[in-house]
Amino acid sequence: MARDQPVIRRLMPDDAGEYRTLRLRALREHPDAFTSSFEEEQLRPLAWAQARLRPDVERPHDFFLGAFIGDELVGMVGLQGRYRPKERHNAAVVGMYVAPDAAGRGVGGALMRELLAQARALPDLEQLDLTVTQG
Ligand SMILES: CC(C)(COP(=O)(O)OP(=O)(O)OC[C@H]1O[C@@H](n2cnc3c(N)ncnc32)[C@H](O)[C@@H]1OP(=O)(O)O)[C@@H](O)C(=O)NCCC(=O)NCCS
């Protein structure tokens, strides 16, 4: 595999430090692109990020994927499910970000393709929502 090809894998609690750093960078650099704000999220402890990345059998539609070049986390995207009975077929794509130094080389596309592949394998899931910012 070429050195700069990203490896896409699910983020786990051990990745929380890198995840939190990249996420805060995304929120700081692109305040208009995300619903969460840098100001609110920088106050959250590492334990919050660890909990967010911990697999939960009650919430199988919730996970984040990371794109790694070498050992470095350079991009991420998440899925966030809805779990009321009438909404369970639906989940939202959240937190898509690729660091500027890795952008424009297909990392975002690779993340989204893997997210879609994993979403298709979840039996209850039928529909994904994706929100974008005008402009
Ligand atoms: C948007 C983003 C995730 C793209 O990641 P990337 O690794 O550069 O994307 P890729 O190189 O895989 O490009 C995939 C496609 O998206 C297009 N694209 C990339 N950035 C784009 C942008 N800002 N606007 C419109 N199209 C864009 C590319 O041209 C490419 O199109 P193609 O397949 O027709 O050639 C990244 O630039 C980013 O994190 N931006 C800031 C945060 C953000 O906007 N996140 C989304 C929140 S909803």
Coordinates of C-alpha atoms and ligand atoms in Angstrom, one line a residue:
M1 CA 0.0 0.0 0.0
A2 CA 1.3 3.5 -0.9
R3 CA 2.6 5.4 2.1
D4 CA 0.0 8.1 1.8
Q5 CA -3.0 5.8 1.3
P6 CA -5.4 6.3 4.3
V7 CA -6.4 3.3 6.4
I8 CA -10.0 3.7 7.5
R9 CA -11.1 2.0 10.7
R10 CA -13.5 2.5 13.5
L11 CA -12.4 4.8 16.3
M12 CA -12.3 3.2 19.8
P13 CA -11.9 4.7 23.3
D14 CA -8.1 4.4 23.0
D15 CA -8.3 6.9 20.1
A16 CA -10.1 9.5 22.2
G17 CA -7.1 11.9 22.6
E18 CA -6.4 12.1 18.8
Y19 CA -10.2 12.2 18.1
R20 CA -10.7 15.1 20.5
T21 CA -7.7 17.1 19.1
L22 CA -8.9 16.7 15.5
R23 CA -12.5 17.4 16.4
L24 CA -11.6 20.6 18.2
R25 CA -9.4 21.7 15.3
A26 CA -12.4 21.1 12.9
L27 CA -14.8 23.1 15.2
R28 CA -12.3 26.0 15.5
E29 CA -11.4 26.1 11.8
H30 CA -15.0 25.6 10.5
P31 CA -17.5 27.1 13.0
D32 CA -20.1 27.3 10.2
A33 CA -19.9 23.7 9.2
F34 CA -20.8 22.0 12.4
T35 CA -23.7 22.1 14.9
S36 CA -21.4 21.7 17.9
S37 CA -19.2 24.7 18.8
F38 CA -15.5 24.8 19.8
E39 CA -16.4 26.8 22.9
E40 CA -18.8 24.1 24.3
E41 CA -16.8 21.1 23.3
Q42 CA -13.4 22.2 24.6
L43 CA -14.9 22.2 28.1
R44 CA -15.7 18.5 27.8
P45 CA -13.2 16.1 29.3
L46 CA -11.3 13.3 27.6
A47 CA -13.8 10.9 29.3
W48 CA -16.6 12.4 27.2
A49 CA -14.7 11.5 24.0
Q50 CA -13.9 8.1 25.4
A51 CA -17.6 7.4 26.1
R52 CA -18.6 8.6 22.7
L53 CA -16.2 6.2 21.0
R54 CA -17.1 3.2 23.2
P55 CA -19.3 0.6 21.4
D56 CA -22.7 0.3 22.9
V57 CA -25.0 -2.7 22.0
E58 CA -28.0 -0.5 22.7
R59 CA -26.8 2.1 20.1
P60 CA -25.5 0.0 17.2
H61 CA -25.9 2.9 14.8
D62 CA -23.5 5.2 16.7
F63 CA -19.8 5.1 15.7
F64 CA -17.0 7.2 14.3
L65 CA -14.6 6.2 11.5
G66 CA -11.1 7.6 11.4
A67 CA -8.7 7.9 8.4
F68 CA -5.1 7.3 9.4
I69 CA -2.0 8.1 7.3
G70 CA 0.8 6.3 9.0
D71 CA -0.1 6.7 12.7
E72 CA -1.7 10.0 12.3
L73 CA -5.5 10.6 12.4
V74 CA -6.2 12.9 9.5
G75 CA -9.9 12.6 9.0
M76 CA -13.1 11.4 10.5
V77 CA -16.8 10.9 10.0
G78 CA -19.5 9.6 12.3
L79 CA -22.9 8.1 12.3
Q80 CA -25.5 8.9 14.9
G81 CA -28.6 6.8 15.2
R82 CA -32.1 7.5 16.4
Y83 CA -33.6 4.9 18.6
R84 CA -37.3 5.6 19.1
P85 CA -39.2 2.7 17.4
K86 CA -40.5 4.9 14.6
E87 CA -37.1 6.5 13.9
R88 CA -34.8 3.6 14.2
H89 CA -34.6 3.2 10.4
N90 CA -32.9 6.6 10.3
A91 CA -29.4 7.9 11.2
A92 CA -27.4 11.1 10.6
V93 CA -24.0 11.4 9.1
V94 CA -22.1 13.8 11.5
G95 CA -18.7 15.3 12.1
M96 CA -17.1 14.9 8.6
Y97 CA -13.7 16.5 8.6
V98 CA -10.4 16.0 6.8
A99 CA -7.3 18.1 8.0
P100 CA -6.2 20.6 5.4
D101 CA -2.8 19.0 4.9
A102 CA -4.5 15.7 3.9
A103 CA -7.5 17.2 2.0
G104 CA -8.1 17.0 -1.7
R105 CA -6.6 13.5 -2.0
G106 CA -9.6 11.3 -1.7
V107 CA -9.6 10.8 2.1
G108 CA -13.1 12.3 2.5
G109 CA -14.4 10.1 -0.3
A110 CA -12.8 7.0 1.3
L111 CA -14.3 7.8 4.7
M112 CA -17.8 8.3 3.2
R113 CA -17.6 5.0 1.1
E114 CA -16.6 3.0 4.2
L115 CA -19.4 4.7 6.3
L116 CA -22.0 3.7 3.7
A117 CA -20.7 0.2 3.5
Q118 CA -20.9 -0.2 7.3
A119 CA -24.3 1.5 7.4
R120 CA -25.7 -0.9 4.7
A121 CA -24.6 -3.9 6.9
L122 CA -26.8 -2.7 9.8
P123 CA -30.1 -4.5 9.4
D124 CA -32.5 -1.9 10.9
L125 CA -31.0 1.1 9.0
E126 CA -32.7 2.2 5.8
Q127 CA -32.0 6.0 5.5
L128 CA -29.2 8.4 6.3
D129 CA -29.6 12.1 6.7
L130 CA -26.8 14.5 5.7
T131 CA -26.9 18.2 6.6
V132 CA -24.8 20.7 4.8
T133 CA -24.2 24.4 5.3
Q134 CA -25.3 26.7 2.5
G135 CA -22.2 28.4 1.0
Ligands
LIG1 C1 -15.3 18.5 2.9 C2 -14.1 17.7 3.3 C3 -14.5 16.6 4.3 C4 -13.6 17.0 2.0 O1 -12.5 16.0 2.3 P1 -11.4 15.7 1.2 O2 -10.6 14.6 1.7 O3 -10.7 16.9 0.8 O4 -12.3 15.2 0.0 P2 -11.9 14.3 -1.3 O5 -10.5 14.6 -1.7 O6 -12.2 12.8 -1.0 O7 -13.0 14.8 -2.3 C5 -14.2 14.2 -2.5 C6 -15.0 15.0 -3.5 O8 -15.6 16.2 -2.8 C7 -15.2 17.4 -3.5 N1 -15.0 18.4 -2.4 C8 -14.0 18.4 -1.5 N2 -14.1 19.5 -0.7 C9 -15.2 20.2 -1.1 C10 -15.8 21.4 -0.7 N3 -15.4 22.1 0.3 N4 -16.9 21.8 -1.4 C11 -17.4 21.1 -2.5 N5 -16.8 20.0 -2.9 C12 -15.7 19.5 -2.2 C13 -14.0 17.0 -4.2 O9 -13.8 17.9 -5.4 C14 -14.3 15.6 -4.7 O10 -15.1 15.6 -5.8 P3 -14.9 14.5 -7.0 O11 -15.0 13.2 -6.3 O12 -16.0 14.8 -7.9 O13 -13.6 14.8 -7.5 C15 -12.9 18.5 3.9 O14 -12.5 19.4 2.9 C16 -13.3 19.2 5.1 O15 -13.1 18.6 6.2 N6 -13.8 20.5 5.1 C17 -14.0 21.3 6.2 C18 -15.1 20.7 7.2 C19 -16.4 20.5 6.5 O16 -16.9 21.3 5.7 N7 -17.0 19.3 6.9 C20 -18.3 19.0 6.5 C21 -19.3 19.3 7.6 S1 -21.0 19.1 7.0

